[in-house]
PDB file of C-alpha atoms in Angstrom:
ATOM      1  CA  MET H 127     103.956 130.034  93.729  1.00 89.00           C
ATOM      2  CA  PRO H 128     102.359 126.745  92.822  1.00 94.00           C
ATOM      3  CA  ILE H 129      99.121 125.619  94.342  1.00 95.00           C
ATOM      4  CA  TYR H 130      99.221 122.471  96.387  1.00 96.00           C
ATOM      5  CA  GLU H 131      96.528 120.309  97.766  1.00 95.00           C
ATOM      6  CA  THR H 132      97.426 118.211 100.755  1.00 96.00           C
ATOM      7  CA  VAL H 133      95.210 115.583 102.244  1.00 96.00           C
ATOM      8  CA  PHE H 134      96.294 113.803 105.361  1.00 97.00           C
ATOM      9  CA  ILE H 135      94.671 111.117 107.460  1.00 96.00           C
ATOM     10  CA  THR H 136      95.035 111.096 111.202  1.00 96.00           C
ATOM     11  CA  ARG H 137      94.368 108.263 113.591  1.00 95.00           C
ATOM     12  CA  GLN H 138      90.823 107.489 114.480  1.00 93.00           C
ATOM     13  CA  ASP H 139      91.243 107.803 118.260  1.00 93.00           C
ATOM     14  CA  LEU H 140      92.235 111.436 117.986  1.00 93.00           C
ATOM     15  CA  GLY H 141      89.627 113.948 119.032  1.00 93.00           C
ATOM     16  CA  VAL H 142      88.217 116.486 116.662  1.00 93.00           C
ATOM     17  CA  ALA H 143      89.993 119.245 118.580  1.00 95.00           C
ATOM     18  CA  GLN H 144      93.324 117.473 118.197  1.00 95.00           C
ATOM     19  CA  VAL H 145      92.804 117.093 114.472  1.00 95.00           C
ATOM     20  CA  GLU H 146      92.005 120.762 114.165  1.00 95.00           C
ATOM     21  CA  GLN H 147      95.078 121.620 116.194  1.00 95.00           C
ATOM     22  CA  LEU H 148      97.195 119.528 113.818  1.00 95.00           C
ATOM     23  CA  THR H 149      95.613 121.272 110.859  1.00 96.00           C
ATOM     24  CA  LYS H 150      96.466 124.629 112.402  1.00 95.00           C
ATOM     25  CA  ASP H 151     100.034 123.539 113.068  1.00 95.00           C
ATOM     26  CA  TYR H 152     100.585 122.446 109.506  1.00 96.00           C
ATOM     27  CA  SER H 153      98.876 125.531 108.119  1.00 96.00           C
ATOM     28  CA  LYS H 154     101.162 127.646 110.270  1.00 95.00           C
ATOM     29  CA  ILE H 155     104.239 125.985 108.793  1.00 95.00           C
ATOM     30  CA  LEU H 156     103.034 126.772 105.309  1.00 95.00           C
ATOM     31  CA  THR H 157     102.257 130.398 106.123  1.00 96.00           C
ATOM     32  CA  ASP H 158     105.478 130.864 108.087  1.00 95.00           C
ATOM     33  CA  MET H 159     107.469 129.793 105.062  1.00 94.00           C
ATOM     34  CA  GLY H 160     105.758 132.335 102.862  1.00 94.00           C
ATOM     35  CA  GLY H 161     102.680 130.453 101.777  1.00 94.00           C
ATOM     36  CA  LYS H 162      99.016 131.257 101.804  1.00 94.00           C
ATOM     37  CA  ILE H 163      96.212 128.924 102.828  1.00 95.00           C
ATOM     38  CA  LEU H 164      93.427 128.921 100.282  1.00 95.00           C
ATOM     39  CA  LYS H 165      91.139 126.368 101.839  1.00 93.00           C
ATOM     40  CA  THR H 166      90.959 123.842 104.628  1.00 94.00           C
ATOM     41  CA  GLU H 167      88.390 121.127 104.874  1.00 93.00           C
ATOM     42  CA  GLN H 168      87.609 118.608 107.570  1.00 94.00           C
ATOM     43  CA  TRP H 169      86.134 115.543 105.956  1.00 93.00           C
ATOM     44  CA  GLY H 170      85.529 114.038 109.339  1.00 92.00           C
ATOM     45  CA  LEU H 171      85.904 110.441 110.380  1.00 93.00           C
ATOM     46  CA  ARG H 172      85.719 108.277 107.293  1.00 94.00           C
ATOM     47  CA  THR H 173      85.864 104.543 106.892  1.00 94.00           C
ATOM     48  CA  PHE H 174      88.845 103.342 104.890  1.00 95.00           C
ATOM     49  CA  ALA H 175      88.329 101.207 101.838  1.00 94.00           C
ATOM     50  CA  TYR H 176      90.859  98.819 103.337  1.00 95.00           C
ATOM     51  CA  ILE H 177      92.575  98.452 106.675  1.00 94.00           C
ATOM     52  CA  ILE H 178      95.562 100.698 107.270  1.00 95.00           C
ATOM     53  CA  ASN H 179      97.800 100.063 110.278  1.00 94.00           C
ATOM     54  CA  LYS H 180      95.154  97.804 111.789  1.00 93.00           C
ATOM     55  CA  SER H 181      92.626 100.619 111.875  1.00 93.00           C
ATOM     56  CA  LYS H 182      89.583 100.969 109.712  1.00 93.00           C
ATOM     57  CA  LYS H 183      88.750 104.629 110.113  1.00 94.00           C
ATOM     58  CA  GLY H 184      90.540 107.927 110.158  1.00 95.00           C
ATOM     59  CA  HIS H 185      90.069 111.653 110.173  1.00 96.00           C
ATOM     60  CA  TYR H 186      90.631 113.217 106.762  1.00 96.00           C
ATOM     61  CA  THR H 187      91.805 116.782 106.389  1.00 96.00           C
ATOM     62  CA  LEU H 188      92.449 118.772 103.260  1.00 96.00           C
ATOM     63  CA  ILE H 189      94.647 121.860 103.054  1.00 96.00           C
ATOM     64  CA  GLU H 190      94.843 123.791  99.827  1.00 95.00           C
ATOM     65  CA  SER H 191      97.639 126.291  99.769  1.00 95.00           C
ATOM     66  CA  ASP H 192      99.637 128.579  97.557  1.00 95.00           C
ATOM     67  CA  CYS H 193     103.108 128.139  98.901  1.00 95.00           C
ATOM     68  CA  PRO H 194     106.718 127.473  97.928  1.00 96.00           C
ATOM     69  CA  ALA H 195     107.803 123.878  97.473  1.00 95.00           C
ATOM     70  CA  PRO H 196     110.187 123.797 100.471  1.00 95.00           C
ATOM     71  CA  ALA H 197     107.243 124.574 102.731  1.00 95.00           C
ATOM     72  CA  VAL H 198     105.391 121.511 101.479  1.00 96.00           C
ATOM     73  CA  ILE H 199     108.491 119.396 101.872  1.00 95.00           C
ATOM     74  CA  GLU H 200     108.880 120.591 105.447  1.00 95.00           C
ATOM     75  CA  MET H 201     105.238 119.918 106.202  1.00 96.00           C
ATOM     76  CA  GLU H 202     105.491 116.423 104.745  1.00 96.00           C
ATOM     77  CA  ARG H 203     108.589 115.774 106.813  1.00 96.00           C
ATOM     78  CA  LEU H 204     106.700 116.672 109.956  1.00 96.00           C
ATOM     79  CA  MET H 205     103.771 114.518 108.931  1.00 96.00           C
ATOM     80  CA  ARG H 206     106.118 111.619 108.415  1.00 96.00           C
ATOM     81  CA  ASN H 207     107.503 112.085 111.912  1.00 96.00           C
ATOM     82  CA  ASN H 208     104.112 112.388 113.511  1.00 95.00           C
ATOM     83  CA  GLU H 209     102.705 109.021 114.464  1.00 94.00           C
ATOM     84  CA  ASP H 210      99.178 110.363 114.528  1.00 95.00           C
ATOM     85  CA  VAL H 211      99.304 110.985 110.795  1.00 96.00           C
ATOM     86  CA  VAL H 212      98.504 107.707 109.118  1.00 96.00           C
ATOM     87  CA  ARG H 213      98.878 108.878 105.550  1.00 96.00           C
ATOM     88  CA  TYR H 214      99.382 112.055 103.594  1.00 97.00           C
ATOM     89  CA  MET H 215      99.492 113.117  99.991  1.00 96.00           C
ATOM     90  CA  SER H 216     100.333 116.444  98.398  1.00 96.00           C
ATOM     91  CA  ILE H 217      99.414 117.199  94.830  1.00 95.00           C
ATOM     92  CA  LYS H 218     100.247 120.207  92.722  1.00 95.00           C
ATOM     93  CA  LEU H 219      97.146 121.701  91.170  1.00 94.00           C
ATOM     94  CA  ASP H 220      96.833 123.554  87.895  1.00 92.00           C
ATOM     95  CA  ALA H 221      94.376 126.047  89.286  1.00 90.00           C
ATOM     96  CA  PRO H 222      92.778 126.777  92.649  1.00 89.00           C
ATOM     97  CA  THR H 223      89.564 124.901  93.171  1.00 88.00           C
ATOM     98  CA  THR H 224      86.251 126.573  93.755  1.00 85.00           C
ATOM     99  CA  GLY H 225      83.706 125.397  96.241  1.00 83.00           C
ATOM    100  CA  PRO H 226      83.943 122.384  98.494  1.00 84.00           C
ATOM    101  CA  SER H 227      85.632 119.290  97.156  1.00 85.00           C
ATOM    102  CA  ALA H 228      83.664 116.357  95.790  1.00 83.00           C
ATOM    103  CA  ILE H 229      83.806 114.398  99.018  1.00 80.00           C
ATOM    104  CA  ILE H 230      82.117 117.120 101.038  1.00 77.00           C
ATOM    105  CA  ALA H 231      79.647 118.027  98.322  1.00 72.00           C
ATOM    106  CA  LYS H 232      78.500 114.430  98.240  1.00 61.00           C
ATOM    107  CA  TYR H 233      77.446 114.542 101.849  1.00 55.00           C
ATOM    108  CA  ASP H 234      75.072 117.404 101.259  1.00 50.00           C
ATOM    109  CA  ASN H 235      72.943 116.044  98.479  1.00 48.00           C
ATOM    110  CA  ASP H 236      73.041 112.334  99.053  1.00 46.00           C
ATOM    111  CA  ASP H 237      71.019 110.438 101.605  1.00 45.00           C
ATOM    112  CA  ARG H 238      73.194 107.376 101.529  1.00 46.00           C
ATOM    113  CA  PHE H 239      76.080 109.232 103.098  1.00 44.00           C
ATOM    114  CA  GLU H 240      74.049 111.178 105.623  1.00 41.00           C
ATOM    115  CA  THR H 241      74.397 108.757 108.501  1.00 42.00           C
ATOM    116  CA  GLN H 242      78.101 108.487 107.942  1.00 43.00           C
ATOM    117  CA  ASN H 243      78.379 112.237 108.286  1.00 44.00           C
ATOM    118  CA  GLU H 244      76.651 112.232 111.632  1.00 43.00           C
ATOM    119  CA  VAL H 245      79.160 109.781 113.006  1.00 41.00           C
ATOM    120  CA  ALA H 246      81.928 112.090 111.901  1.00 39.00           C
TER     121      ALA H 246
ATOM    122  CA  MET D 812      88.896 107.323  70.976  1.00 46.00           C
ATOM    123  CA  ALA D 813      86.428 106.459  68.283  1.00 50.00           C
ATOM    124  CA  ARG D 814      85.102 103.037  68.879  1.00 51.00           C
ATOM    125  CA  PRO D 815      85.833 100.608  66.069  1.00 48.00           C
ATOM    126  CA  GLU D 816      82.915  99.194  64.203  1.00 48.00           C
ATOM    127  CA  ARG D 817      81.806  95.851  65.459  1.00 49.00           C
ATOM    128  CA  ASN D 818      82.550  94.159  62.172  1.00 47.00           C
ATOM    129  CA  SER D 819      85.932  95.707  61.628  1.00 42.00           C
ATOM    130  CA  ALA D 820      88.906  93.501  62.243  1.00 43.00           C
ATOM    131  CA  HIS D 821      90.272  94.099  65.710  1.00 43.00           C
ATOM    132  CA  SER D 822      93.293  91.921  65.578  1.00 44.00           C
ATOM    133  CA  ASP D 823      94.030  90.753  69.123  1.00 49.00           C
ATOM    134  CA  ARG D 824      90.619  91.029  70.692  1.00 49.00           C
ATOM    135  CA  PRO D 825      87.490  90.641  68.614  1.00 45.00           C
ATOM    136  CA  GLU D 826      84.687  92.602  70.226  1.00 47.00           C
ATOM    137  CA  ARG D 827      81.604  90.645  71.031  1.00 47.00           C
ATOM    138  CA  PRO D 828      78.797  92.085  73.081  1.00 44.00           C
ATOM    139  CA  GLU D 829      78.381  88.822  74.969  1.00 45.00           C
ATOM    140  CA  ALA D 830      82.032  88.545  75.821  1.00 41.00           C
ATOM    141  CA  SER D 831      82.246  91.655  77.941  1.00 41.00           C
ATOM    142  CA  ALA D 832      78.666  92.136  78.950  1.00 41.00           C
ATOM    143  CA  ASP D 833      78.443  89.356  81.482  1.00 44.00           C
ATOM    144  CA  GLY D 834      81.223  90.422  83.803  1.00 43.00           C
ATOM    145  CA  ALA D 835      80.843  94.136  83.279  1.00 43.00           C
ATOM    146  CA  ASP D 836      78.524  96.537  85.010  1.00 48.00           C
ATOM    147  CA  ALA D 837      75.511  98.406  83.761  1.00 49.00           C
ATOM    148  CA  GLY D 838      77.541 101.300  82.370  1.00 50.00           C
ATOM    149  CA  ALA D 839      79.434  98.985  80.096  1.00 52.00           C
ATOM    150  CA  LYS D 840      76.278  97.320  78.897  1.00 52.00           C
ATOM    151  CA  LYS D 841      74.729 100.644  78.113  1.00 53.00           C
ATOM    152  CA  SER D 842      77.706 101.697  76.056  1.00 52.00           C
ATOM    153  CA  PHE D 843      77.447  98.479  74.128  1.00 55.00           C
ATOM    154  CA  PHE D 844      73.931  98.943  73.042  1.00 58.00           C
ATOM    155  CA  LYS D 845      73.775 102.682  72.792  1.00 54.00           C
ATOM    156  CA  ARG D 846      77.215 102.821  71.219  1.00 60.00           C
ATOM    157  CA  ARG D 847      78.159 106.035  72.915  1.00 57.00           C
ATOM    158  CA  LYS D 848      81.168 107.176  71.012  1.00 68.00           C
ATOM    159  CA  SER D 849      82.203 110.314  72.802  1.00 84.00           C
ATOM    160  CA  CYS D 850      84.444 110.388  75.802  1.00 86.00           C
ATOM    161  CA  PRO D 851      82.588 111.400  78.971  1.00 88.00           C
ATOM    162  CA  PHE D 852      85.482 113.593  80.090  1.00 90.00           C
ATOM    163  CA  SER D 853      86.252 115.344  76.801  1.00 88.00           C
ATOM    164  CA  GLY D 854      84.365 118.255  75.404  1.00 86.00           C
ATOM    165  CA  LYS D 855      83.414 121.711  76.520  1.00 82.00           C
ATOM    166  CA  ASP D 856      81.491 121.199  79.731  1.00 81.00           C
ATOM    167  CA  ALA D 857      82.634 117.710  80.503  1.00 83.00           C
ATOM    168  CA  GLN D 858      83.199 116.408  83.986  1.00 85.00           C
ATOM    169  CA  LYS D 859      86.538 117.070  85.587  1.00 88.00           C
ATOM    170  CA  ILE D 860      88.496 114.043  86.702  1.00 91.00           C
ATOM    171  CA  ASP D 861      89.123 114.425  90.392  1.00 92.00           C
ATOM    172  CA  TRP D 862      90.664 111.800  92.630  1.00 93.00           C
ATOM    173  CA  LYS D 863      88.394 112.907  95.462  1.00 92.00           C
ATOM    174  CA  ASP D 864      85.247 112.278  93.460  1.00 91.00           C
ATOM    175  CA  ILE D 865      84.806 108.641  94.340  1.00 90.00           C
ATOM    176  CA  ARG D 866      81.261 108.571  93.058  1.00 89.00           C
ATOM    177  CA  THR D 867      82.432 109.267  89.511  1.00 91.00           C
ATOM    178  CA  LEU D 868      85.540 107.137  89.716  1.00 93.00           C
ATOM    179  CA  GLY D 869      83.477 104.246  90.995  1.00 92.00           C
ATOM    180  CA  ARG D 870      81.836 104.025  87.614  1.00 92.00           C
ATOM    181  CA  TYR D 871      85.158 103.234  85.967  1.00 95.00           C
ATOM    182  CA  VAL D 872      86.151 100.315  88.115  1.00 95.00           C
ATOM    183  CA  SER D 873      84.744  96.821  88.082  1.00 93.00           C
ATOM    184  CA  GLU D 874      82.904  95.147  90.935  1.00 90.00           C
ATOM    185  CA  ARG D 875      86.201  93.823  92.106  1.00 91.00           C
ATOM    186  CA  GLY D 876      87.788  97.250  92.037  1.00 92.00           C
ATOM    187  CA  LYS D 877      89.804  96.872  88.860  1.00 94.00           C
ATOM    188  CA  MET D 878      89.917  99.737  86.401  1.00 94.00           C
ATOM    189  CA  MET D 879      87.711  99.364  83.370  1.00 94.00           C
ATOM    190  CA  PRO D 880      89.416  99.342  79.972  1.00 94.00           C
ATOM    191  CA  SER D 881      88.724 102.399  77.880  1.00 92.00           C
ATOM    192  CA  ARG D 882      87.387 100.285  75.045  1.00 91.00           C
ATOM    193  CA  ILE D 883      84.401  99.531  77.238  1.00 91.00           C
ATOM    194  CA  THR D 884      83.929 102.935  78.811  1.00 91.00           C
ATOM    195  CA  SER D 885      84.883 104.903  75.678  1.00 91.00           C
ATOM    196  CA  VAL D 886      87.124 107.239  77.623  1.00 92.00           C
ATOM    197  CA  SER D 887      89.715 108.877  75.406  1.00 93.00           C
ATOM    198  CA  GLN D 888      93.326 107.816  75.717  1.00 93.00           C
ATOM    199  CA  LYS D 889      94.410 111.081  77.252  1.00 93.00           C
ATOM    200  CA  LYS D 890      91.600 111.056  79.770  1.00 94.00           C
ATOM    201  CA  GLN D 891      92.077 107.396  80.527  1.00 95.00           C
ATOM    202  CA  ARG D 892      95.583 108.156  81.704  1.00 95.00           C
ATOM    203  CA  GLU D 893      94.264 110.918  83.933  1.00 95.00           C
ATOM    204  CA  LEU D 894      91.528 108.653  85.170  1.00 95.00           C
ATOM    205  CA  ALA D 895      93.997 105.907  86.003  1.00 96.00           C
ATOM    206  CA  GLN D 896      96.088 108.371  87.964  1.00 95.00           C
ATOM    207  CA  ALA D 897      93.021 109.604  89.831  1.00 95.00           C
ATOM    208  CA  ILE D 898      91.924 106.089  90.741  1.00 96.00           C
ATOM    209  CA  LYS D 899      95.388 105.260  91.993  1.00 96.00           C
ATOM    210  CA  ARG D 900      95.473 108.374  94.154  1.00 96.00           C
ATOM    211  CA  SER D 901      92.056 107.568  95.469  1.00 96.00           C
ATOM    212  CA  ARG D 902      93.193 104.076  96.327  1.00 96.00           C
ATOM    213  CA  TYR D 903      96.269 105.293  98.121  1.00 96.00           C
ATOM    214  CA  MET D 904      94.186 107.539 100.337  1.00 95.00           C
ATOM    215  CA  ALA D 905      91.864 104.598 101.052  1.00 95.00           C
ATOM    216  CA  LEU D 906      88.881 106.229  99.419  1.00 95.00           C
ATOM    217  CA  MET D 907      88.651 103.329  96.995  1.00 94.00           C
ATOM    218  CA  PRO D 908      89.704  99.725  97.502  1.00 94.00           C
ATOM    219  CA  TYR D 909      92.607  98.163  95.662  1.00 95.00           C
ATOM    220  CA  VAL D 910      90.560  95.018  95.549  1.00 92.00           C
ATOM    221  CA  ARG D 911      87.067  94.351  96.740  1.00 89.00           C
ATOM    222  CA  VAL D 912      87.030  90.766  97.881  1.00 81.00           C
ATOM    223  CA  GLU D 913      83.441  90.268  98.909  1.00 69.00           C
ATOM    224  CA  MET D 914      80.998  90.637  96.096  1.00 55.00           C
ATOM    225  CA  GLU D 915      78.562  93.328  96.996  1.00 52.00           C
ATOM    226  CA  THR D 916      75.170  93.774  95.470  1.00 52.00           C
ATOM    227  CA  THR D 917      75.195  97.552  95.440  1.00 53.00           C
ATOM    228  CA  ARG D 918      77.672  99.325  93.265  1.00 54.00           C
ATOM    229  CA  GLY D 919      79.755 102.276  94.152  1.00 54.00           C
ATOM    230  CA  PRO D 920      81.766 103.141  97.235  1.00 55.00           C
ATOM    231  CA  ARG D 921      80.595 101.650 100.481  1.00 54.00           C
ATOM    232  CA  PRO D 922      81.756 103.768 103.413  1.00 52.00           C
ATOM    233  CA  ASP D 923      79.886 101.549 105.844  1.00 54.00           C
ATOM    234  CA  ARG D 924      81.695  98.400 104.911  1.00 52.00           C
ATOM    235  CA  PHE D 925      82.880  97.621 108.403  1.00 52.00           C
ATOM    236  CA  ALA D 926      80.008  99.167 110.297  1.00 52.00           C
ATOM    237  CA  GLU D 927      77.847  96.099 110.740  1.00 48.00           C
ATOM    238  CA  ARG D 928      80.680  93.758 111.562  1.00 49.00           C
ATOM    239  CA  SER D 929      81.218  92.853 115.143  1.00 46.00           C
ATOM    240  CA  PHE D 930      84.748  92.665 116.395  1.00 45.00           C
ATOM    241  CA  ASP D 931      85.730  90.358 119.172  1.00 45.00           C
ATOM    242  CA  ARG D 932      88.593  92.508 120.267  1.00 45.00           C
ATOM    243  CA  SER D 933      87.452  94.627 123.130  1.00 44.00           C
ATOM    244  CA  ASP D 934      89.941  97.413 122.530  1.00 45.00           C
ATOM    245  CA  ARG D 935      88.367  98.115 119.195  1.00 46.00           C
ATOM    246  CA  GLY D 936      84.942  98.373 120.737  1.00 44.00           C
ATOM    247  CA  ASP D 937      86.199 100.827 123.334  1.00 47.00           C
ATOM    248  CA  ARG D 938      87.848 102.919 120.724  1.00 49.00           C
ATOM    249  CA  ASN D 939      84.674 103.098 118.723  1.00 48.00           C
ATOM    250  CA  ASN D 940      82.703 104.196 121.751  1.00 49.00           C
ATOM    251  CA  ASN D 941      85.212 106.870 122.574  1.00 47.00           C
ATOM    252  CA  SER D 942      85.184 108.321 119.124  1.00 45.00           C
ATOM    253  CA  ALA D 943      81.400 108.299 119.077  1.00 45.00           C
ATOM    254  CA  ALA D 944      81.234 110.135 122.377  1.00 44.00           C
ATOM    255  CA  GLU D 945      83.433 112.949 121.228  1.00 42.00           C
TER     256      GLU D 945
END
């Protein structure tokens, strides 16, 4: 099965618990359809580079999974129907990634982003 | 891509250090004077191009947010295509701007762009407070 990386953005006024619940729901769809979750990451509340749907921030979540294509299509369909999901993108990867993604890694060793992380 | 010699005929666009140096950033200037020929993404232990790595991608866009041409950054053709794809993905997910209108003094991504701005709309203020409290 191919490896997919899905990042979706949820509305800013959602609580952290709600975002995690959404992540669980989508992960469950992938596993129910025969997939395997390799990694999930909460990037927290990030400021957009430009305004989307009149909002300037959103919760970013990454799900990396090894699952059949129909599962991803189903998950994307549900994301499209969910108004709390502002944006989503799934990308097929050549190989599973190791370690946290660049966004998260940046927070750890860079002072400039530290304050932003606390807000999230 | 091997950079052409400065004196060699480059039909449509003659390369002059002055021509590109004024609008370009420090990375471009460096490549002009050091004449780095190798692609930063090619080679054995070169960096991977990742759309999530906005720090790296930020080096290949101009102040305004436009992608830098590979003749300035000396990225190989193959990697330039990958880089372009990565920047576009990054833009779509709002990690990088399509266009940066205000000219900022510091380079690189600015997550705090809206932080200092005050909004008159009260609903926005409430929403911010709520999200901070959680």
